Every structure is written in C-alpha cells, then in structure tokens.
Coordinates of C-alpha atoms in Angstrom, one line a residue:
C20 CA -0.6 13.0 8.6
N21 CA 0.7 16.7 9.2
K22 CA -2.3 17.5 11.4
D23 CA -3.1 20.6 9.7
Y24 CA -5.9 19.0 7.7
S25 CA -5.0 20.7 4.6
C26 CA -5.8 17.6 2.9
V27 CA -9.6 18.5 3.0
N28 CA -9.2 21.3 0.6
G29 CA -8.6 18.8 -2.1
F30 CA -11.1 18.2 -4.7
C31 CA -11.7 14.7 -4.2
P32 CA -15.5 14.3 -2.8
S33 CA -14.3 11.4 -0.5
F34 CA -13.0 13.6 2.1
V35 CA -14.9 13.1 5.5
T36 CA -14.0 14.3 9.0
I37 CA -15.2 12.7 12.0
E38 CA -15.8 15.1 15.1
G39 CA -16.2 13.6 18.5
G40 CA -15.8 10.2 19.7
G41 CA -12.4 8.3 19.6
L42 CA -10.8 5.7 17.6
R43 CA -11.6 2.2 18.5
K44 CA -8.8 0.1 19.3
A45 CA -9.0 -3.8 18.6
A46 CA -9.3 -5.8 21.6
P47 CA -5.8 -7.4 22.1
H48 CA -5.9 -11.3 22.1
A49 CA -6.8 -12.5 25.8
A50 CA -4.1 -14.9 25.9
E51 CA -1.7 -13.8 28.6
N52 CA 1.2 -15.7 27.6
P53 CA 0.7 -16.9 24.0
A54 CA 4.1 -18.7 23.7
E55 CA 3.4 -20.7 26.9
G56 CA 4.4 -24.4 26.4
I57 CA 6.4 -23.6 23.4
P58 CA 10.0 -25.1 23.8
L59 CA 12.7 -22.2 23.9
P60 CA 15.2 -22.7 20.8
P61 CA 18.6 -24.0 21.5
E62 CA 21.1 -21.5 23.3
H63 CA 23.1 -19.7 20.6
P64 CA 26.8 -20.4 20.8
L65 CA 28.5 -16.9 20.9
Q66 CA 32.2 -17.4 20.4
H67 CA 33.0 -14.2 18.1
P68 CA 31.1 -11.0 18.0
Y69 CA 27.6 -11.2 16.5
R70 CA 26.2 -8.3 14.7
I71 CA 22.5 -7.5 14.2
L72 CA 21.5 -4.8 11.8
I73 CA 17.9 -3.5 12.5
T74 CA 16.3 -1.1 9.8
G75 CA 13.0 0.6 9.6
I76 CA 11.4 3.8 9.9
G77 CA 11.7 6.6 12.6
G78 CA 9.0 6.8 15.2
T79 CA 8.1 3.0 14.9
G80 CA 10.2 1.5 17.8
V81 CA 13.2 0.6 15.7
V82 CA 15.7 2.3 18.1
T83 CA 13.8 0.4 21.1
I84 CA 14.5 -2.9 19.8
G85 CA 18.1 -2.3 19.6
A86 CA 18.0 -0.8 23.0
L87 CA 16.2 -4.0 24.3
I88 CA 18.6 -6.5 22.8
S89 CA 21.8 -4.3 24.1
M90 CA 20.1 -4.3 27.6
A91 CA 19.5 -8.0 27.4
A92 CA 23.0 -8.7 26.7
H93 CA 24.2 -6.4 29.2
L94 CA 22.2 -8.0 31.9
E95 CA 24.0 -11.4 30.9
E96 CA 27.3 -9.6 31.4
K97 CA 28.3 -9.9 27.8
G98 CA 30.0 -7.3 25.7
V99 CA 27.6 -5.1 23.6
S100 CA 27.6 -1.9 21.8
V101 CA 24.6 -0.2 19.8
L102 CA 24.8 2.5 17.4
D103 CA 21.7 4.4 16.1
Q104 CA 21.6 6.1 12.8
A105 CA 18.6 8.4 12.4
G106 CA 19.6 10.7 9.8
L107 CA 17.8 13.9 9.0
A108 CA 14.2 12.6 9.1
Q109 CA 14.1 11.1 12.9
K110 CA 10.2 10.3 12.2
G111 CA 9.1 8.9 8.8
G112 CA 13.0 8.7 7.7
A113 CA 15.1 5.8 7.4
V114 CA 16.6 4.4 10.8
T115 CA 19.2 1.7 11.3
S116 CA 20.4 0.2 14.7
H117 CA 24.0 -1.4 14.5
V118 CA 24.0 -4.0 17.4
H119 CA 27.2 -5.9 18.5
I120 CA 27.2 -8.8 21.0
A121 CA 30.4 -10.6 22.4
P122 CA 31.5 -12.9 24.9
K123 CA 33.8 -9.9 26.4
P124 CA 33.5 -6.1 25.8
E125 CA 37.2 -6.1 24.5
D126 CA 36.1 -8.2 21.8
I127 CA 34.1 -5.5 20.1
N128 CA 36.4 -3.2 18.1
A129 CA 33.8 -0.8 16.3
V130 CA 30.4 0.1 16.8
R131 CA 29.3 0.5 13.0
I132 CA 29.0 -2.9 11.5
P133 CA 31.3 -3.2 8.6
A134 CA 30.5 -4.4 5.3
G135 CA 30.0 -8.1 4.9
R136 CA 30.1 -8.8 8.7
A137 CA 26.5 -8.6 9.8
D138 CA 24.8 -11.7 11.0
L139 CA 21.1 -10.8 11.3
L140 CA 19.0 -8.3 9.3
I141 CA 15.6 -7.6 11.2
G142 CA 14.1 -5.5 8.6
C143 CA 11.1 -3.7 10.2
D144 CA 10.5 -1.8 6.7
M145 CA 11.2 -3.6 3.3
V146 CA 12.4 -0.4 1.3
V147 CA 15.0 0.3 4.1
S148 CA 16.0 -3.2 4.3
G149 CA 16.7 -3.4 0.7
S150 CA 18.7 -0.5 0.2
Y151 CA 22.5 -0.8 -1.0
D152 CA 23.8 0.7 2.4
S153 CA 22.0 -2.2 4.4
L154 CA 22.6 -5.2 2.2
A155 CA 26.2 -4.2 1.9
K156 CA 26.5 -5.2 5.6
F157 CA 25.8 -8.9 4.7
D158 CA 27.7 -12.1 3.7
V159 CA 25.3 -14.5 1.8
N160 CA 27.3 -17.5 3.4
V161 CA 26.4 -16.6 7.0
A162 CA 23.7 -14.0 7.3
H163 CA 20.0 -14.6 8.1
A164 CA 16.9 -12.0 7.7
V165 CA 13.7 -11.6 9.1
I166 CA 11.6 -9.1 7.1
N167 CA 8.4 -7.3 7.5
A168 CA 6.0 -7.8 4.4
H169 CA 4.3 -4.6 4.9
P170 CA 5.0 -2.1 2.2
S171 CA 5.4 1.6 3.5
P172 CA 5.0 4.1 0.8
T173 CA 8.0 6.3 -0.1
M174 CA 8.5 10.0 -1.0
D175 CA 8.6 8.7 -4.6
F176 CA 4.8 8.3 -4.6
T177 CA 4.3 11.7 -3.7
L178 CA 6.6 13.0 -6.8
N179 CA 5.3 10.3 -9.2
P180 CA 2.0 8.7 -8.7
D181 CA 2.6 6.2 -11.3
A182 CA 5.7 4.8 -9.3
P183 CA 5.2 1.1 -8.9
F184 CA 6.2 -0.2 -5.5
P185 CA 9.2 -2.6 -6.0
V186 CA 8.3 -5.2 -3.6
Q187 CA 9.2 -8.1 -5.9
D188 CA 12.4 -6.2 -6.9
T189 CA 13.3 -5.4 -3.2
L190 CA 12.8 -8.9 -2.1
D191 CA 14.9 -10.2 -4.6
H192 CA 17.8 -8.1 -3.8
I193 CA 17.4 -9.1 -0.1
R194 CA 17.6 -12.8 -1.0
E195 CA 20.3 -12.4 -3.3
A196 CA 22.7 -10.4 -0.8
I197 CA 21.5 -12.8 2.1
G198 CA 20.3 -16.0 0.6
E199 CA 16.7 -17.6 -0.3
D200 CA 16.7 -20.0 2.4
A201 CA 18.1 -17.7 5.0
C202 CA 15.2 -15.0 4.6
S203 CA 11.8 -15.2 6.4
L204 CA 9.1 -12.8 5.2
I205 CA 6.3 -12.4 7.8
E206 CA 3.2 -10.1 7.8
A207 CA 4.2 -8.7 11.0
S208 CA 2.3 -5.4 10.7
D209 CA -1.0 -7.0 10.0
I210 CA -0.6 -9.7 12.7
A211 CA 0.5 -7.5 15.4
T212 CA -2.5 -4.9 14.5
T213 CA -4.9 -7.7 14.6
L214 CA -3.9 -9.8 17.7
M215 CA -2.7 -7.0 19.8
G216 CA -4.8 -3.9 18.4
D217 CA -1.6 -1.7 17.9
S218 CA 0.8 -1.8 14.7
I219 CA 3.6 0.1 17.1
L220 CA 3.8 -3.6 18.5
T221 CA 5.0 -4.9 15.0
N222 CA 8.7 -4.9 15.8
L223 CA 8.4 -6.6 19.1
L224 CA 6.5 -9.5 17.3
M225 CA 9.5 -9.8 14.8
L226 CA 12.1 -9.8 17.7
G227 CA 10.2 -12.8 19.0
F228 CA 10.1 -14.3 15.8
A229 CA 14.0 -13.8 15.2
F230 CA 14.4 -15.2 19.1
Q231 CA 12.5 -18.5 18.3
K232 CA 14.4 -19.1 15.2
G233 CA 17.5 -18.9 17.4
L234 CA 19.0 -15.8 15.7
V235 CA 19.3 -13.5 18.7
P236 CA 22.2 -14.6 21.2
V237 CA 20.6 -13.7 24.5
S238 CA 18.0 -15.5 26.7
E239 CA 14.3 -15.1 26.9
E240 CA 14.7 -14.3 30.5
A241 CA 17.2 -11.5 29.8
L242 CA 14.8 -10.1 26.9
L243 CA 11.9 -9.8 29.0
K244 CA 13.5 -8.3 31.8
A245 CA 14.9 -5.7 29.4
I246 CA 11.2 -5.1 28.5
E247 CA 10.4 -4.6 32.2
L248 CA 13.5 -2.2 32.6
N249 CA 12.2 -0.3 29.4
G250 CA 9.2 0.5 31.5
V251 CA 6.7 1.1 28.7
A252 CA 3.6 -1.0 27.8
I253 CA 5.3 -3.9 29.6
D254 CA 2.4 -6.4 29.2
S255 CA 1.8 -5.7 25.4
N256 CA 5.4 -5.8 24.6
K257 CA 5.7 -9.1 26.2
K258 CA 2.6 -10.5 24.6
A259 CA 3.8 -9.2 21.2
F260 CA 7.3 -11.0 21.8
G261 CA 5.3 -14.0 22.7
W262 CA 3.3 -14.0 19.6
G263 CA 6.4 -13.6 17.5
R264 CA 7.8 -16.9 19.2
V265 CA 4.5 -18.5 18.2
L266 CA 4.6 -17.4 14.7
A267 CA 7.9 -18.9 14.3
H268 CA 7.1 -22.2 16.1
D269 CA 3.4 -22.8 14.9
P270 CA 2.6 -20.4 12.0
E271 CA -0.5 -22.0 11.3
R272 CA -1.8 -21.3 14.8
V273 CA -1.3 -17.7 14.1
R274 CA -2.9 -17.8 10.7
K275 CA -6.4 -19.3 12.4
E276 CA -6.1 -16.7 15.3
V277 CA -5.7 -14.0 12.8
E278 CA -8.5 -15.0 10.4
E279 CA -10.9 -15.5 13.5
L280 CA -10.3 -12.0 14.8
K281 CA -10.5 -10.3 11.4
G282 CA -13.5 -12.0 10.0
P283 CA -14.5 -12.1 6.3
A284 CA -12.2 -10.2 4.1
T285 CA -13.5 -6.7 3.3
I286 CA -11.1 -5.7 0.5
E287 CA -10.7 -8.0 -2.4
P288 CA -7.2 -8.2 -3.9
P289 CA -6.5 -6.7 -7.1
A290 CA -7.3 -8.6 -9.9
T291 CA -4.1 -9.7 -12.2
D292 CA -5.6 -12.2 -14.5
I293 CA -6.8 -10.5 -17.6
D294 CA -10.3 -12.3 -17.5
E295 CA -10.6 -11.5 -13.7
I296 CA -9.8 -7.9 -14.4
I297 CA -12.6 -7.7 -17.0
K298 CA -15.1 -9.7 -14.8
K299 CA -14.5 -7.2 -11.8
R300 CA -15.1 -4.2 -13.7
I301 CA -18.3 -5.5 -15.5
G302 CA -19.8 -6.1 -11.9
F303 CA -18.6 -2.6 -10.9
L304 CA -20.2 -0.8 -13.8
T305 CA -23.3 -3.0 -13.5
D306 CA -23.9 -1.5 -9.9
Y307 CA -22.5 1.9 -11.2
Q308 CA -25.3 2.3 -13.8
N309 CA -26.8 -0.8 -15.1
A310 CA -26.1 -4.0 -17.1
R311 CA -26.6 -2.4 -20.4
Y312 CA -23.6 0.1 -19.4
A313 CA -21.7 -2.6 -18.4
K314 CA -22.1 -4.5 -21.7
R315 CA -20.9 -1.6 -23.6
F316 CA -17.6 -1.8 -21.9
S317 CA -17.4 -5.6 -22.1
G318 CA -18.3 -5.4 -25.8
R319 CA -15.5 -3.0 -26.6
V320 CA -13.0 -4.9 -24.7
A321 CA -13.9 -8.2 -26.2
T322 CA -13.5 -6.7 -29.7
I323 CA -9.9 -5.4 -29.0
R324 CA -9.0 -8.7 -27.6
I325 CA -10.1 -10.8 -30.2
R326 CA -8.0 -8.3 -32.7
E327 CA -5.0 -8.5 -30.5
S328 CA -5.1 -12.1 -30.5
E329 CA -5.1 -12.3 -34.1
V330 CA -2.2 -9.8 -34.6
T331 CA 0.0 -10.7 -31.6
P332 CA -1.0 -14.2 -30.5
G333 CA -0.3 -14.7 -26.7
Q334 CA -0.3 -11.2 -25.8
T335 CA -2.7 -9.4 -23.8
S336 CA -1.1 -6.1 -22.7
L337 CA -3.2 -4.0 -25.1
T338 CA -6.3 -5.8 -23.9
E339 CA -5.6 -5.1 -20.4
A340 CA -4.7 -1.4 -21.0
V341 CA -7.9 -0.8 -22.7
A342 CA -10.0 -2.6 -20.0
R343 CA -8.5 -0.4 -17.3
S344 CA -8.8 2.7 -19.2
L345 CA -12.1 2.4 -20.5
F346 CA -13.3 1.4 -17.3
K347 CA -11.8 4.6 -15.5
L348 CA -13.3 6.8 -17.8
M349 CA -16.8 5.3 -17.8
A350 CA -16.7 4.9 -14.1
Y351 CA -16.2 8.7 -13.6
K352 CA -17.1 10.0 -10.1
D353 CA -20.3 12.0 -10.5
E354 CA -23.1 13.3 -8.0
Y355 CA -24.7 9.8 -8.3
E356 CA -21.6 7.8 -7.9
V357 CA -20.6 9.8 -4.5
A358 CA -23.9 9.1 -3.5
R359 CA -23.8 5.4 -4.1
L360 CA -20.5 4.8 -2.6
Y361 CA -21.4 6.8 0.7
T362 CA -24.7 4.8 1.0
E363 CA -23.0 1.4 0.6
P364 CA -23.1 -0.5 3.7
R365 CA -19.6 -1.0 3.9
F366 CA -18.8 2.7 4.3
M367 CA -20.5 3.0 7.6
E368 CA -19.5 -0.4 8.9
K369 CA -16.0 0.6 8.3
V370 CA -16.6 3.9 10.3
E371 CA -18.0 2.0 12.9
R372 CA -15.3 -0.4 13.2
M373 CA -12.8 2.5 13.5
M374 CA -14.8 4.8 15.8
E375 CA -16.5 4.5 19.1
G376 CA -18.6 7.1 21.3
D377 CA -20.5 10.1 20.2
Y378 CA -19.3 11.3 16.7
Q379 CA -20.8 12.9 13.8
L380 CA -19.6 12.7 10.2
K381 CA -18.7 15.7 8.3
F382 CA -18.4 15.9 4.6
H383 CA -16.1 18.3 2.6
L384 CA -17.6 19.0 -0.9
A385 CA -17.7 21.3 -3.8
P386 CA -20.5 20.2 -6.0
P387 CA -20.2 22.3 -9.3
L388 CA -24.1 22.8 -9.3
F389 CA -24.2 24.4 -6.0
A390 CA -20.6 25.3 -4.9
K391 CA -19.3 29.2 -5.1
R392 CA -16.1 30.1 -6.8
D393 CA -13.3 31.6 -5.1
P394 CA -12.9 35.2 -6.5
D395 CA -9.2 35.2 -6.4
T396 CA -8.6 31.8 -8.0
G397 CA -11.9 31.0 -9.7
H398 CA -11.9 27.7 -8.3
L399 CA -15.0 26.2 -6.7
K400 CA -14.9 26.7 -3.0
K401 CA -15.4 23.5 -0.7
K402 CA -18.2 23.5 2.1
Q403 CA -18.4 21.3 5.0
Y404 CA -22.0 19.5 5.1
G405 CA -23.3 17.8 8.4
P406 CA -24.4 14.3 8.8
S407 CA -27.8 15.0 7.2
M408 CA -26.1 14.7 4.1
M409 CA -26.4 10.8 4.3
K410 CA -30.3 11.4 3.8
A411 CA -29.5 13.5 0.7
F412 CA -27.1 10.8 -0.6
N413 CA -29.7 7.9 0.1
M414 CA -32.1 9.8 -1.9
L415 CA -29.7 10.9 -4.9
A416 CA -28.2 7.3 -5.3
K417 CA -31.6 6.1 -6.3
F418 CA -31.9 8.6 -9.4
K419 CA -28.6 7.1 -10.7
G420 CA -30.8 5.7 -13.8
L421 CA -31.1 9.4 -14.9
R422 CA -27.4 9.6 -15.6
G423 CA -26.6 10.8 -19.2
T424 CA -30.5 11.4 -19.9
P425 CA -32.3 14.7 -20.4
L426 CA -33.6 14.5 -16.8
D427 CA -30.2 14.4 -15.3
I428 CA -29.8 17.9 -14.0
F429 CA -26.0 17.3 -13.0
G430 CA -25.3 16.2 -16.7
Y431 CA -25.5 19.7 -18.2
Q432 CA -22.3 20.7 -16.2
A433 CA -19.4 21.4 -18.2
D434 CA -17.3 18.8 -16.2
R435 CA -20.0 16.0 -16.9
K436 CA -20.1 17.0 -20.5
E437 CA -16.3 16.5 -20.8
E438 CA -16.4 13.1 -18.8
R439 CA -19.0 11.7 -21.2
S440 CA -17.1 13.2 -24.2
L441 CA -13.8 11.4 -22.9
V442 CA -15.6 8.0 -23.1
K443 CA -16.9 8.4 -26.4
E444 CA -13.6 9.7 -27.7
F445 CA -11.8 6.9 -26.3
E446 CA -14.3 4.2 -27.7
V447 CA -13.4 5.6 -31.1
L448 CA -9.7 5.7 -30.4
V449 CA -9.9 1.9 -29.4
D450 CA -11.7 1.2 -32.9
E451 CA -8.7 2.8 -34.6
L452 CA -6.2 1.0 -32.7
G453 CA -7.9 -2.3 -33.3
S454 CA -8.4 -1.5 -37.3
N455 CA -4.9 -0.5 -37.7
L456 CA -2.9 -2.9 -35.4
T457 CA 0.2 -4.6 -36.4
A458 CA 2.7 -6.3 -34.6
E459 CA 5.1 -3.5 -35.3
N460 CA 2.9 -0.7 -33.6
H461 CA 1.7 -3.0 -30.9
V462 CA 3.7 -1.4 -28.2
I463 CA 2.7 2.2 -29.0
A464 CA -0.9 1.2 -29.3
V465 CA -0.5 -0.1 -25.6
A466 CA 0.9 3.2 -24.7
I467 CA -2.1 5.1 -26.1
A468 CA -4.5 2.9 -24.6
E469 CA -2.9 3.6 -21.1
L470 CA -3.0 7.3 -21.5
P471 CA -6.5 7.7 -19.7
M472 CA -5.0 6.3 -16.5
K473 CA -3.1 9.6 -16.1
I474 CA -6.4 11.6 -16.0
R475 CA -6.5 12.2 -12.1
G476 CA -8.2 14.7 -9.7
Y477 CA -11.5 16.6 -10.1
G478 CA -12.5 20.1 -10.9
H479 CA -9.5 22.1 -11.9
I480 CA -7.1 19.7 -11.1
K481 CA -8.9 17.1 -13.5
D482 CA -8.9 20.2 -16.2
R483 CA -5.2 20.3 -16.1
A484 CA -4.6 16.6 -16.3
I485 CA -7.1 16.5 -19.4
K486 CA -5.2 19.0 -21.1
A487 CA -1.7 17.2 -20.7
Y488 CA -3.5 13.8 -21.7
R489 CA -4.7 15.4 -25.1
A490 CA -1.1 16.9 -25.6
E491 CA 0.4 13.4 -25.0
L492 CA -2.2 11.6 -27.1
E493 CA -1.6 13.8 -30.1
D494 CA 1.9 13.2 -30.2
L495 CA 1.5 9.3 -29.7
L496 CA -1.2 9.1 -32.4
A497 CA 1.0 10.9 -34.9
N498 CA 3.5 8.1 -34.4
F499 CA 1.1 5.5 -34.6
R500 CA -0.7 6.9 -37.7
N501 CA 2.7 7.8 -39.3
P502 CA 5.5 5.3 -38.3
A503 CA 9.0 6.3 -39.0
P504 CA 10.3 4.2 -41.9
Q505 CA 12.7 1.5 -40.7
A506 CA 16.2 2.0 -42.0
Q507 CA 17.2 -0.7 -44.4
A508 CA 20.3 -2.7 -43.6
A509 CA 23.1 -2.2 -45.9
E510 CA 23.7 -4.7 -48.4

C-alpha cells in the first residue's frame, strides 16, 4: 500500500475505509516453547565451507535471517561471511542473502556464492527462489531447499491482469535444479500468521524448519542466542523458530493446531472441475437473482457442452469458457448486487475479525443515478457515505427481484442497459458458435468465448473495456465465419 489512499478513487463499489479502532492481531499460540521435547537433529558435520542462499522480498526479514545464522556461526567461533543483495527496491523488491559457514575463517575465499556451489536454499518467496540467478547457484546432487508456498504477486500483474501466477512452473524449475526429494514446500506464511498472529515471523519459522531437518550447521543454542542479541521481538522469534522445528518433526500436529485456530474455511478454493465450475455458478446466480435466472445460465451451458462433446469428444475448454464468460456477464455488479454483498453476514464477520475498538465504516460509491459528474473529465465523482448506508443496503437488497423489470428504476440507466445487452448478445453468440462448431474452428471458438473475461472495471473504465471487447470480437468472428482456406500439399 502506498498509503495515499488514491485507490478509493477507483470505480469499483467495493472500496470501504475504516475510521477509528485498530487492527486486531490474532492471539499468539499459548505454547511458550512449542518445540519442547522434540529431539535435536544430528549435529551437522562441517568439513568444508557450507553455503546458504536466502531469497525473498525486501522488508520481510530476509536480511535478518542471514544475520542470525551468521551471528550463530560467529558465536561458535566458526568462519562466516554474509553478503546481502537488495537491488534498487529495498522494500518490495527481490533480496538475496549469501551466507558462508566454514570451520575456519581462512576457508572462505569469496562472499558471493559461486554458480553450482550452494548447499541450501531458504526460499522465503517462491518467485525470487525460482529465478535463474537463484537456481544457478545450486548443484542438483548436493543441494536442499525449503520453500514458502505462499505466492506473492509480482509487477506482471499490474501490467497484465490476465497473467497467470506461475506456481507450478516455478516449482518445477526449483525441483529440476535442486532435486525432487530435496525440496520441502511449506505453507509458512499461513502457519506463522495463524499460530503467531503476524506474517513477519514467517522466515523465522522457515529457519526453524531447515534447522530441524539438519540443514543449518549451527546449534540451536547459538541460534537462540543470536535471536536474543538481535534484540527485536525475542519471545515471538523464538516461538516461531520452535514452531518451524515442530513442523519439520511433526507436521500433523501443526496442521491440527492451525485448523483449530482458524476454524471452518470462509473462502472456498476455486473450482477446477467443469462440473464444479458450473455448479458453483448456478448457486451464485440463484442467490444473485433466483432459480429461474440460474436456469437460463445452466441451460445455455448444457447445450454448448453437448455440442462440444459431439464435435470434439473429450474436450471441455469451450464449455468452460462459455460458463465463465456467461456467468461474468449475467452477474454484473449493479446496485442490488452491491447491496446484497455488503449485507451478507460474512462481510461484517470479516471486518470484526480484522478490526477491534471503536470504528466506523465509510463506503466510497458513485451510483450513476445519484452521483455528480466531474466538469473537466465528465466522469462520475465518487462520494463517501457513512455507516448508515448499511440500512440502505439492507433495504435495497430485498428488492433484487425488481432487477430487469419495468419497476427497476436503476435499469433505465445506460450502464445497466449495456450490461443486459451484453448478456443477450453473448447468448446469441454462443448459439452461433455451437451451430457452426467444427474440429477445425474449435480453438478460435474458445478464444471468442473467453473474450468477455476481458471486460473489467466500472463506469468509464468498463466503457473502454467494452469497446475493446467489441473490436476484438469483430476480428475473431470474421475468422470464425470465414476461415482461411488451407493450402493443399503439392502432389
């Protein structure tokens, strides 16, 4: 967050600011020494320089981990060097820490880890860990890795909202460089936040995990002393280190502790199976409007699914594209839907889990029916509404049945007319795709069906996206309707 709150000027009606009160921190787990009774790992034999590469994002404690390991080695009178590389972005950018530990100081000839010579990767961030510069340091025959499974978004998502997060590809690169059996992937961020109440303790938990696996050639006594000498959040850091040890020794115990503290899941994982994708959207549209509206969706999807199975048996990419896009268009976020989402119990439950004290909600909205326009840009101007809006939302949510009827006062706005028109146009388009589908044009049919997913934003932002959508649709439809003749092979 850049702290200037300019984001609230965005046209999405989901922006809410909270004034007063304070953030509620999860209560740290009561165990003073969670690793009590856990046997220490065998002492790591140190016959030659041992090299540890710690990777992560600036501002999250990566440099601290390198400093703690090097101080522990120093306390044991071993040779040690540490080199921190923070690049231009010291906070939020890629950071690496090169740590060398040797029996004697003279055994260390360089502070930077050479290519193919690293023994351990403590990967606090998956993307930085999977970079070429990081993986080039390792030899698949000797290296080990402890990787935080939490994916942190990169700048690519700012430049390209359609960019997929390369979780599997990144993991594959790491395993290829270090070895399948030598990689440990742990949900460090989630565990640290749940058990300790603060994600900043993630890296200490990872250090404890690596230590218990016998991958850090210093003693527990020296590491705990280094934490004390660091002088920052000593008790919390020691506990996080201990929980890392527990995770390495008894992962089932940690899993049960986390589940007990988190309670039932509030966010369902995204559906990947085609039947589950359709089922979840039917349920959402039923809540959004009614069962009849949901049936309109399911019927259209079922028709294209049958047609796709006839033309390209075994494939479901067109059905999935139609399901996702038709749902997106049908579930447009109008005034009734905004009210419904705000009045769902889970919204206030989330606020109450996050905040404590005397606080007020402020909603930043630009309802087309009431908002004024900026005289310079012509765009709607957002206005801040107080907590009394919750009463208005409660009343408005009950009138969702008026949506699309002559009694829908919001439905006469240009934005709402456009949104309903997009749904009808896409339904006609899906019928055309199904009627003219062949094995040869299946790929382009999928591309056409996926296009509505690019329609994002609200107000003038959405208007621009719709214009771009229609222009791209026109080109793709021309190719679908008039495919280029295939060149015949020469006799």
